[in-house]
């Protein structure tokens, strides 16, 4: 019987069985940022321990960094304090820091792949839930808590239980105007926000095979929103082509050896899965969330479900969502007025995300509705530079979008980019939890970047395919 990629990578990185019964797993790569690392470093200091593998540890700053100006000191003293602590810690422990000064800064899940650090067959961890993003490369990557960040800094290992593996096969083709974001939101809608608990998700099938690395990252990014600890795609020629020539990917003979290893970790054709789910690409529509978790979603031309149409165990959550979102059961989601539009985040803040939108708005004289505050926030300084070089910043600005500096921005709003009061935001990010975007009463509708752009221009949720004539002959 063959093995899955998950089993191969997990087994290759297992150091020992611990007295607790858990397995001790070596971490190939540890990514850190300013929010979850200061306490971990303090604990390390308290224990008098060094960072065991500084050369396997890389840092960036993303959550707290302002996107209007990155000039220091930051006006928020807490943000400035976090930044200073990170700078002090990386210097003390000899950790490479992707800093703003060097032009390498960005969201941790954007810069890791961009630098060529994220590679197939690796174990990767970071004190951030959306570390599952890196699974797009065929890595086993997961988010960890602050005390685990300490453990990895001190030992480069983690205590873990082995997960079950569910293969999610998306067959056929996506219709024009349906994107990777719609695929991942659809999967979460079908399997539920807790459907993946205890599982690693292996994504495959024609649709995933045809996706770019950026698109695969969008899908893997949201695995955690479906309850899975991690999600991955088997590496293939698309993966190797993406990694070739990146700043920190292997070079020369090391490249040949690496590719041979990467090929060997792919799931075997006769691998056994704990579960297999099949989804037809043709059944996926542009998706919009209507509720307060990413599973509460409908196709753009659908309606907010009535309580009776929701499975019994989800009715309480649905009632809570109707009240919080001020949406009526049975109400069409299309036409929901928005106040803010946000394109960015580690889900959809990569160059191709902005290029997709740009291709839809350029040269059409389309403008953001005057009452909408629309933000375009690159996921990294490298993405931002590329956008400026290509003149994309001007196209967005002329259409009425604010073009910002790189960072997490309004995804989590641990920086000045926040919703105010009951504002409704069409967002390309990954969480629509209550208060997620900085206002305790703010409301988030998750969707693809194209759908966010359409909502910004229409001033309300609309079908991007109609507005932009996507797929029209
Ligand atoms: S963009 Fe959002 S989800 Fe991604 S790392 Fe930043 S805050 Fe977390």
Coordinates of C-alpha atoms and ligand atoms in Angstrom, one line a residue:
X1 CA 0.0 0.0 0.0
X2 CA 1.4 3.4 -1.0
X3 CA 1.7 6.4 1.3
X4 CA 0.3 9.9 1.1
X5 CA 2.6 13.0 1.0
X6 CA 1.5 13.8 4.6
X7 CA 2.6 10.4 5.9
X8 CA 5.9 10.5 4.0
X9 CA 6.8 13.9 5.3
X10 CA 5.6 13.3 8.8
X11 CA 7.5 10.0 9.1
X12 CA 10.7 11.5 7.6
X13 CA 10.6 14.3 10.3
X14 CA 9.7 12.1 13.3
X15 CA 12.4 12.3 15.9
X16 CA 10.9 10.1 18.7
X17 CA 7.8 9.0 20.4
X18 CA 7.3 11.0 23.6
X19 CA 6.2 9.5 26.9
X20 CA 2.9 11.3 26.4
X21 CA 2.4 9.1 23.3
X22 CA 2.7 12.1 21.0
X23 CA 5.4 12.3 18.3
X24 CA 8.3 14.7 18.3
X25 CA 8.5 16.3 14.9
X26 CA 11.5 18.2 13.5
X27 CA 10.5 21.6 12.0
X28 CA 12.4 22.3 8.8
X29 CA 11.4 26.0 8.7
X30 CA 10.2 28.3 11.5
X31 CA 8.7 31.6 10.4
X32 CA 8.2 34.3 13.0
X33 CA 6.5 37.7 13.2
X34 CA 6.1 40.5 15.7
X35 CA 2.9 39.4 17.4
X36 CA 3.4 35.9 18.6
X37 CA 7.2 35.9 19.1
X38 CA 8.0 38.5 21.8
X39 CA 6.6 36.4 24.6
X40 CA 8.2 33.3 23.2
X41 CA 11.6 35.0 23.2
X42 CA 11.1 36.3 26.8
X43 CA 10.3 32.7 27.9
X44 CA 13.5 31.5 26.2
X45 CA 15.5 34.2 27.9
X46 CA 13.9 33.3 31.2
X47 CA 15.1 29.7 30.7
X48 CA 18.5 30.8 29.6
X49 CA 18.2 29.0 26.3
X50 CA 19.5 30.0 22.9
X51 CA 17.7 29.7 19.6
X52 CA 18.8 26.2 18.5
X53 CA 18.7 26.7 14.7
X54 CA 18.7 30.4 13.9
X55 CA 19.5 29.5 10.3
X56 CA 16.1 27.7 10.1
X57 CA 14.3 30.7 11.5
X58 CA 13.1 33.7 9.5
X59 CA 11.3 36.8 10.6
X60 CA 9.1 39.5 9.1
X61 CA 6.7 42.2 10.3
X62 CA 3.2 42.2 9.0
X63 CA 0.2 42.4 11.5
X64 CA 0.9 45.7 13.2
X65 CA 2.6 47.6 10.4
X66 CA 0.7 50.7 9.2
X67 CA -0.1 50.7 5.5
X68 CA -0.3 54.5 5.0
X69 CA 3.4 55.0 5.9
X70 CA 5.9 52.6 7.2
X71 CA 8.0 55.4 8.6
X72 CA 9.3 55.0 12.2
X73 CA 8.5 55.5 14.9
X74 CA 5.0 54.2 14.4
X75 CA 2.3 56.4 15.9
X76 CA 0.9 53.5 17.8
X77 CA 3.3 53.0 20.7
X78 CA 2.4 49.4 21.2
X79 CA 3.1 48.6 17.5
X80 CA 6.4 50.4 17.8
X81 CA 7.2 48.4 20.9
X82 CA 6.5 45.1 19.1
X83 CA 8.7 46.1 16.2
X84 CA 11.5 47.1 18.5
X85 CA 11.3 43.8 20.4
X86 CA 11.4 41.9 17.1
X87 CA 14.4 43.9 15.9
X88 CA 16.2 43.3 19.2
X89 CA 15.4 39.5 19.2
X90 CA 16.5 38.8 15.7
X91 CA 19.7 40.7 16.2
X92 CA 20.5 38.9 19.5
X93 CA 19.9 35.5 18.1
X94 CA 21.3 35.9 14.6
X95 CA 17.9 35.4 12.8
X96 CA 17.4 36.8 9.3
X97 CA 14.8 39.5 9.3
X98 CA 12.9 40.5 6.1
X99 CA 12.9 44.1 7.1
X100 CA 11.2 47.1 5.5
X101 CA 14.7 48.8 5.1
X102 CA 15.9 45.9 2.9
X103 CA 12.7 45.9 0.9
X104 CA 12.0 42.3 1.9
X105 CA 9.1 42.8 4.3
X106 CA 5.6 41.4 3.8
X107 CA 3.0 39.1 5.2
X108 CA 4.7 36.0 6.5
X109 CA 2.8 33.7 4.2
X110 CA 3.6 35.8 1.2
X111 CA 7.3 36.4 1.8
X112 CA 8.2 32.8 2.7
X113 CA 7.1 31.4 -0.8
X114 CA 8.3 34.5 -2.6
X115 CA 11.8 34.1 -1.2
X116 CA 11.9 30.4 -2.2
X117 CA 12.0 29.3 1.5
X118 CA 8.8 27.3 1.3
X119 CA 9.6 24.1 -0.4
X120 CA 8.0 20.6 -1.0
X121 CA 8.6 17.9 1.6
X122 CA 9.3 20.4 4.4
X123 CA 7.7 20.7 7.8
X124 CA 6.9 24.4 8.4
X125 CA 5.4 26.2 11.4
X126 CA 4.6 29.7 12.4
X127 CA 2.7 31.4 15.2
X128 CA -0.1 32.2 12.8
X129 CA -3.2 30.1 11.9
X130 CA -2.9 30.6 8.1
X131 CA 0.5 28.8 7.9
X132 CA -1.5 26.2 6.1
X133 CA -0.9 28.4 3.0
X134 CA 2.6 26.9 2.6
X135 CA 1.0 23.5 1.9
X136 CA 0.5 24.7 -1.6
X137 CA 4.1 23.6 -2.2
X138 CA 3.6 20.1 -0.8
X139 CA 4.9 21.1 2.6
X140 CA 3.3 20.1 5.9
X141 CA 2.7 23.5 7.4
X142 CA 0.6 24.5 10.4
X143 CA 0.0 27.4 12.8
X144 CA 1.2 27.1 16.4
X145 CA 0.6 29.0 19.7
X146 CA 3.1 31.2 21.5
X147 CA 4.3 28.4 23.9
X148 CA 5.0 26.2 20.8
X149 CA 6.9 29.1 19.2
X150 CA 9.1 29.0 22.3
X151 CA 9.4 25.2 22.0
X152 CA 10.5 25.4 18.3
X153 CA 12.9 28.3 19.0
X154 CA 14.5 26.1 21.8
X155 CA 14.4 22.6 20.2
X156 CA 13.3 23.0 16.5
X157 CA 10.7 20.4 17.3
X158 CA 7.1 20.1 18.2
X159 CA 5.0 17.5 20.0
X160 CA 2.3 16.4 17.6
X161 CA -0.4 13.8 17.0
X162 CA -0.6 12.3 13.5
X163 CA -3.6 13.5 11.5
X164 CA -6.0 11.6 9.2
X165 CA -5.8 12.5 5.6
X166 CA -8.8 13.6 3.5
X167 CA -8.3 13.9 -0.3
X168 CA -10.5 16.7 -1.8
X169 CA -10.7 16.2 -5.5
X170 CA -12.0 19.1 -7.6
X171 CA -12.6 17.8 -11.1
X172 CA -13.3 19.4 -14.4
X173 CA -12.9 23.1 -15.0
X174 CA -13.9 26.3 -13.3
X175 CA -16.3 28.6 -15.2
X176 CA -15.0 32.1 -16.2
X177 CA -15.2 34.4 -13.2
X178 CA -14.8 31.6 -10.7
X179 CA -11.5 31.7 -8.8
X180 CA -9.4 29.8 -6.3
X181 CA -11.1 31.8 -3.5
X182 CA -14.5 30.4 -4.6
X183 CA -13.1 26.9 -4.6
X184 CA -11.9 27.2 -1.0
X185 CA -15.1 28.9 0.2
X186 CA -17.2 26.3 -1.6
X187 CA -15.2 23.4 0.0
X188 CA -15.7 25.0 3.5
X189 CA -19.4 25.4 2.8
X190 CA -19.8 21.8 1.7
X191 CA -17.7 20.2 4.5
X192 CA -18.4 22.8 7.3
X193 CA -16.1 24.8 9.4
X194 CA -15.4 21.8 11.7
X195 CA -15.5 19.2 8.9
X196 CA -11.7 19.1 8.8
X197 CA -11.0 18.6 12.5
X198 CA -8.5 15.9 13.0
X199 CA -7.6 15.9 9.3
X200 CA -4.9 17.1 6.9
X201 CA -6.5 18.1 3.6
X202 CA -4.9 16.9 0.4
X203 CA -6.3 19.0 -2.5
X204 CA -6.1 17.5 -6.0
X205 CA -7.9 16.9 -9.3
X206 CA -8.0 18.7 -12.6
X207 CA -8.8 22.1 -11.1
X208 CA -5.9 22.1 -8.7
X209 CA -3.6 20.7 -11.3
X210 CA -4.4 23.6 -13.6
X211 CA -3.9 26.2 -10.8
X212 CA -0.9 28.5 -10.5
X213 CA 1.1 28.5 -7.2
X214 CA -0.7 31.7 -6.1
X215 CA -4.0 30.1 -6.6
X216 CA -3.0 26.9 -4.7
X217 CA -1.8 29.2 -1.9
X218 CA -5.3 30.8 -1.8
X219 CA -6.9 27.3 -1.5
X220 CA -4.5 26.0 1.2
X221 CA -4.6 29.2 3.1
X222 CA -8.2 28.6 4.1
X223 CA -7.8 24.9 5.1
X224 CA -7.7 26.1 8.7
X225 CA -11.1 27.8 8.2
X226 CA -12.5 24.4 7.4
X227 CA -11.1 22.9 10.6
X228 CA -8.2 21.1 9.0
X229 CA -4.8 21.5 10.7
X230 CA -3.1 21.8 7.4
X231 CA -3.8 21.4 3.7
X232 CA -1.5 20.6 0.8
X233 CA -1.2 20.0 -2.9
X234 CA 1.3 17.5 -4.3
X235 CA 4.3 19.2 -5.9
X236 CA 4.5 19.2 -9.7
X237 CA 6.2 21.0 -12.6
X238 CA 4.2 24.2 -11.6
X239 CA 5.8 24.0 -8.2
X240 CA 9.3 23.5 -9.4
X241 CA 9.0 26.3 -12.1
X242 CA 7.8 28.7 -9.4
X243 CA 10.7 27.9 -7.1
X244 CA 13.4 27.9 -9.8
X245 CA 15.7 30.9 -9.3
X246 CA 14.1 32.3 -6.2
X247 CA 16.5 34.1 -3.8
X248 CA 16.6 31.2 -1.2
X249 CA 15.7 28.2 -3.3
X250 CA 18.4 25.6 -3.9
X251 CA 20.9 26.3 -6.7
X252 CA 23.1 24.1 -9.0
X253 CA 23.5 20.5 -7.9
X254 CA 21.5 21.2 -4.8
X255 CA 18.6 22.1 -7.1
X256 CA 18.7 18.7 -8.9
X257 CA 18.9 16.8 -5.5
X258 CA 16.0 18.9 -4.2
X259 CA 13.8 18.2 -7.2
X260 CA 14.5 14.5 -6.9
X261 CA 13.4 14.6 -3.2
X262 CA 10.4 16.8 -4.0
X263 CA 9.2 14.2 -6.6
X264 CA 9.7 11.4 -4.1
X265 CA 7.3 12.9 -1.5
X266 CA 4.3 13.1 -3.8
X267 CA 1.4 10.8 -2.7
X268 CA 1.7 7.4 -4.2
X269 CA -1.0 6.5 -6.8
X270 CA -2.1 3.7 -4.5
X271 CA -2.0 5.7 -1.3
X272 CA -4.9 5.0 1.1
X273 CA -6.9 8.0 2.4
X274 CA -9.1 8.1 5.5
X275 CA -11.7 9.9 3.4
X276 CA -12.2 11.1 -0.2
X277 CA -14.5 14.0 -1.2
X278 CA -15.2 14.7 -4.8
X279 CA -16.4 18.1 -6.0
X280 CA -17.2 19.2 -9.6
X281 CA -15.5 22.4 -10.6
X282 CA -18.5 23.2 -12.8
X283 CA -20.7 23.3 -9.7
X284 CA -18.8 26.2 -8.1
X285 CA -20.1 29.8 -8.4
X286 CA -18.7 33.0 -7.2
X287 CA -19.2 32.7 -3.5
X288 CA -20.1 35.4 -0.9
X289 CA -20.3 34.8 2.8
X290 CA -23.4 36.1 4.6
X291 CA -22.6 35.1 8.2
X292 CA -20.0 35.1 10.9
X293 CA -18.0 32.1 9.9
X294 CA -16.5 31.3 6.5
X295 CA -18.8 28.3 6.0
X296 CA -21.9 30.6 6.1
X297 CA -21.9 31.4 2.4
X298 CA -24.0 31.3 -0.8
X299 CA -23.4 31.7 -4.5
X300 CA -23.6 35.4 -5.5
X301 CA -27.1 34.9 -7.0
X302 CA -28.3 32.9 -4.0
X303 CA -30.1 34.0 -0.8
X304 CA -29.3 34.0 2.9
X305 CA -30.6 30.5 3.9
X306 CA -33.7 30.2 6.1
X307 CA -33.2 28.5 9.4
X308 CA -35.2 25.5 8.2
X309 CA -32.8 25.0 5.3
X310 CA -29.8 25.0 7.6
X311 CA -28.8 21.7 9.3
X312 CA -30.2 21.5 12.8
X313 CA -26.8 21.7 14.5
X314 CA -26.0 24.9 12.6
X315 CA -29.3 26.8 13.3
X316 CA -28.0 28.5 16.5
X317 CA -25.0 29.9 14.5
X318 CA -27.3 31.0 11.7
X319 CA -29.7 32.9 14.1
X320 CA -26.7 34.6 15.6
X321 CA -25.4 35.5 12.2
X322 CA -28.8 36.9 11.0
X323 CA -28.8 39.2 14.0
X324 CA -25.2 40.3 13.9
X325 CA -25.2 40.9 10.1
X326 CA -28.7 42.4 10.0
X327 CA -29.6 40.1 7.1
X328 CA -33.0 38.5 6.8
X329 CA -33.3 34.8 6.0
X330 CA -34.3 34.5 2.4
X331 CA -32.9 37.8 1.4
X332 CA -30.8 37.9 -1.8
X333 CA -27.1 38.5 -0.9
X334 CA -26.7 40.4 -4.2
X335 CA -27.6 44.0 -3.6
X336 CA -26.2 44.1 0.0
X337 CA -24.8 47.6 0.4
X338 CA -21.1 47.9 1.3
X339 CA -19.1 50.7 2.9
X340 CA -15.5 49.4 2.5
X341 CA -13.7 47.1 0.0
X342 CA -10.5 45.4 0.9
X343 CA -8.2 43.6 -1.6
X344 CA -5.2 42.1 0.1
X345 CA -4.2 39.6 2.9
X346 CA -2.3 36.3 2.8
X347 CA -5.2 34.8 1.0
X348 CA -5.4 37.2 -1.9
X349 CA -2.6 39.8 -1.7
X350 CA -0.3 38.4 -4.3
X351 CA 0.7 39.9 -7.7
X352 CA -1.7 37.7 -9.7
X353 CA -4.6 38.7 -7.5
X354 CA -4.1 42.3 -8.4
X355 CA -3.4 41.5 -12.0
X356 CA -6.7 39.6 -12.2
X357 CA -8.6 42.7 -11.0
X358 CA -6.6 45.0 -13.1
X359 CA -7.5 43.1 -16.2
X360 CA -11.1 43.6 -15.3
X361 CA -11.0 47.4 -14.6
X362 CA -8.3 48.8 -16.8
X363 CA -9.4 51.0 -19.7
X364 CA -13.1 50.9 -18.9
X365 CA -13.4 54.2 -17.0
X366 CA -14.9 52.3 -14.0
X367 CA -14.8 54.1 -10.7
X368 CA -15.3 53.0 -7.0
X369 CA -18.7 54.3 -5.8
X370 CA -18.1 57.6 -3.9
X371 CA -19.5 56.2 -0.6
X372 CA -17.1 53.2 -0.6
X373 CA -13.6 53.3 1.0
X374 CA -11.6 50.9 -1.2
X375 CA -8.1 49.6 -0.2
X376 CA -5.6 47.8 -2.4
X377 CA -2.9 46.4 -0.1
X378 CA 0.0 44.4 -1.5
X379 CA 1.0 41.3 0.5
X380 CA 4.7 42.2 0.3
X381 CA 7.1 45.0 -0.6
X382 CA 8.2 42.9 -3.6
X383 CA 4.6 42.7 -4.8
X384 CA 4.2 46.4 -4.3
X385 CA 7.4 47.2 -6.2
X386 CA 6.3 45.0 -9.1
X387 CA 2.9 46.8 -9.2
X388 CA 4.5 50.2 -9.3
X389 CA 6.9 49.1 -12.0
X390 CA 4.0 48.0 -14.1
X391 CA 2.0 51.1 -13.4
X392 CA -0.8 49.1 -11.7
X393 CA -0.8 51.6 -8.7
X394 CA -1.9 54.4 -11.1
X395 CA -4.7 52.3 -12.6
X396 CA -6.1 51.5 -9.1
X397 CA -5.7 55.0 -7.9
X398 CA -7.4 56.5 -10.9
X399 CA -10.3 54.0 -10.4
X400 CA -10.7 55.3 -6.8
X401 CA -8.8 52.7 -4.8
X402 CA -6.3 53.7 -2.2
X403 CA -2.9 52.0 -3.0
X404 CA -1.1 51.2 0.3
X405 CA 2.1 49.8 1.7
X406 CA 2.5 46.1 2.3
X407 CA 1.0 44.4 5.4
X408 CA -1.9 42.5 6.8
X409 CA -4.0 45.7 6.9
X410 CA -7.7 45.3 7.4
X411 CA -7.6 41.5 7.5
X412 CA -7.1 41.5 11.3
X413 CA -6.9 45.3 11.8
X414 CA -4.1 45.2 14.4
X415 CA -3.0 48.4 12.7
X416 CA -4.8 51.7 11.8
X417 CA -6.8 50.0 9.0
X418 CA -10.1 49.3 10.7
X419 CA -13.8 49.2 10.1
X420 CA -15.8 51.9 11.9
X421 CA -19.1 51.1 13.7
X422 CA -21.5 48.9 11.7
X423 CA -19.6 49.3 8.4
X424 CA -19.9 46.4 5.9
X425 CA -16.7 45.3 4.2
X426 CA -16.4 43.3 1.0
X427 CA -13.1 41.6 1.7
X428 CA -10.7 39.2 0.0
X429 CA -9.4 38.1 3.4
X430 CA -10.1 34.8 5.1
X431 CA -12.2 35.4 8.3
X432 CA -15.6 37.0 8.8
X433 CA -15.7 36.5 12.5
X434 CA -17.5 39.1 14.7
X435 CA -15.3 42.2 15.1
X436 CA -12.5 40.7 12.9
X437 CA -11.8 43.9 11.0
X438 CA -11.3 46.2 14.0
X439 CA -14.8 47.3 14.9
X440 CA -16.6 45.2 17.5
X441 CA -19.8 45.6 15.4
X442 CA -18.2 45.7 11.9
X443 CA -19.5 43.2 9.3
X444 CA -17.3 41.2 6.8
X445 CA -18.4 39.6 3.5
X446 CA -15.7 37.3 2.2
X447 CA -15.3 36.9 -1.6
X448 CA -12.7 36.8 -4.4
X449 CA -10.7 39.9 -5.3
X450 CA -12.7 40.2 -8.6
X451 CA -16.0 40.2 -6.6
X452 CA -14.6 42.7 -4.1
X453 CA -13.7 45.0 -7.0
X454 CA -17.1 44.6 -8.5
X455 CA -18.7 45.4 -5.1
X456 CA -16.5 48.5 -4.8
X457 CA -17.6 49.8 -8.1
X458 CA -21.3 48.9 -7.7
X459 CA -21.4 50.0 -4.1
X460 CA -23.1 46.7 -3.3
X461 CA -22.6 43.0 -3.7
X462 CA -22.9 42.2 -7.4
X463 CA -22.0 39.5 -9.8
X464 CA -18.5 40.4 -11.1
X465 CA -19.2 38.3 -14.2
X466 CA -22.0 40.6 -15.3
X467 CA -20.4 43.9 -14.2
X468 CA -17.1 43.1 -16.0
X469 CA -18.5 41.0 -18.8
X470 CA -16.4 38.0 -17.8
X471 CA -16.9 35.1 -20.1
X472 CA -19.0 37.2 -22.5
X473 CA -18.4 36.2 -26.2
Ligands
LIG1 S1 -3.2 38.6 6.3 FE1 -4.6 38.1 8.0 S2 -4.7 35.9 8.1 FE2 -2.9 36.5 7.0 S3 -1.2 36.6 8.4 FE3 -2.0 38.7 8.3 S4 -3.6 38.8 9.8 FE4 -3.1 36.6 9.6

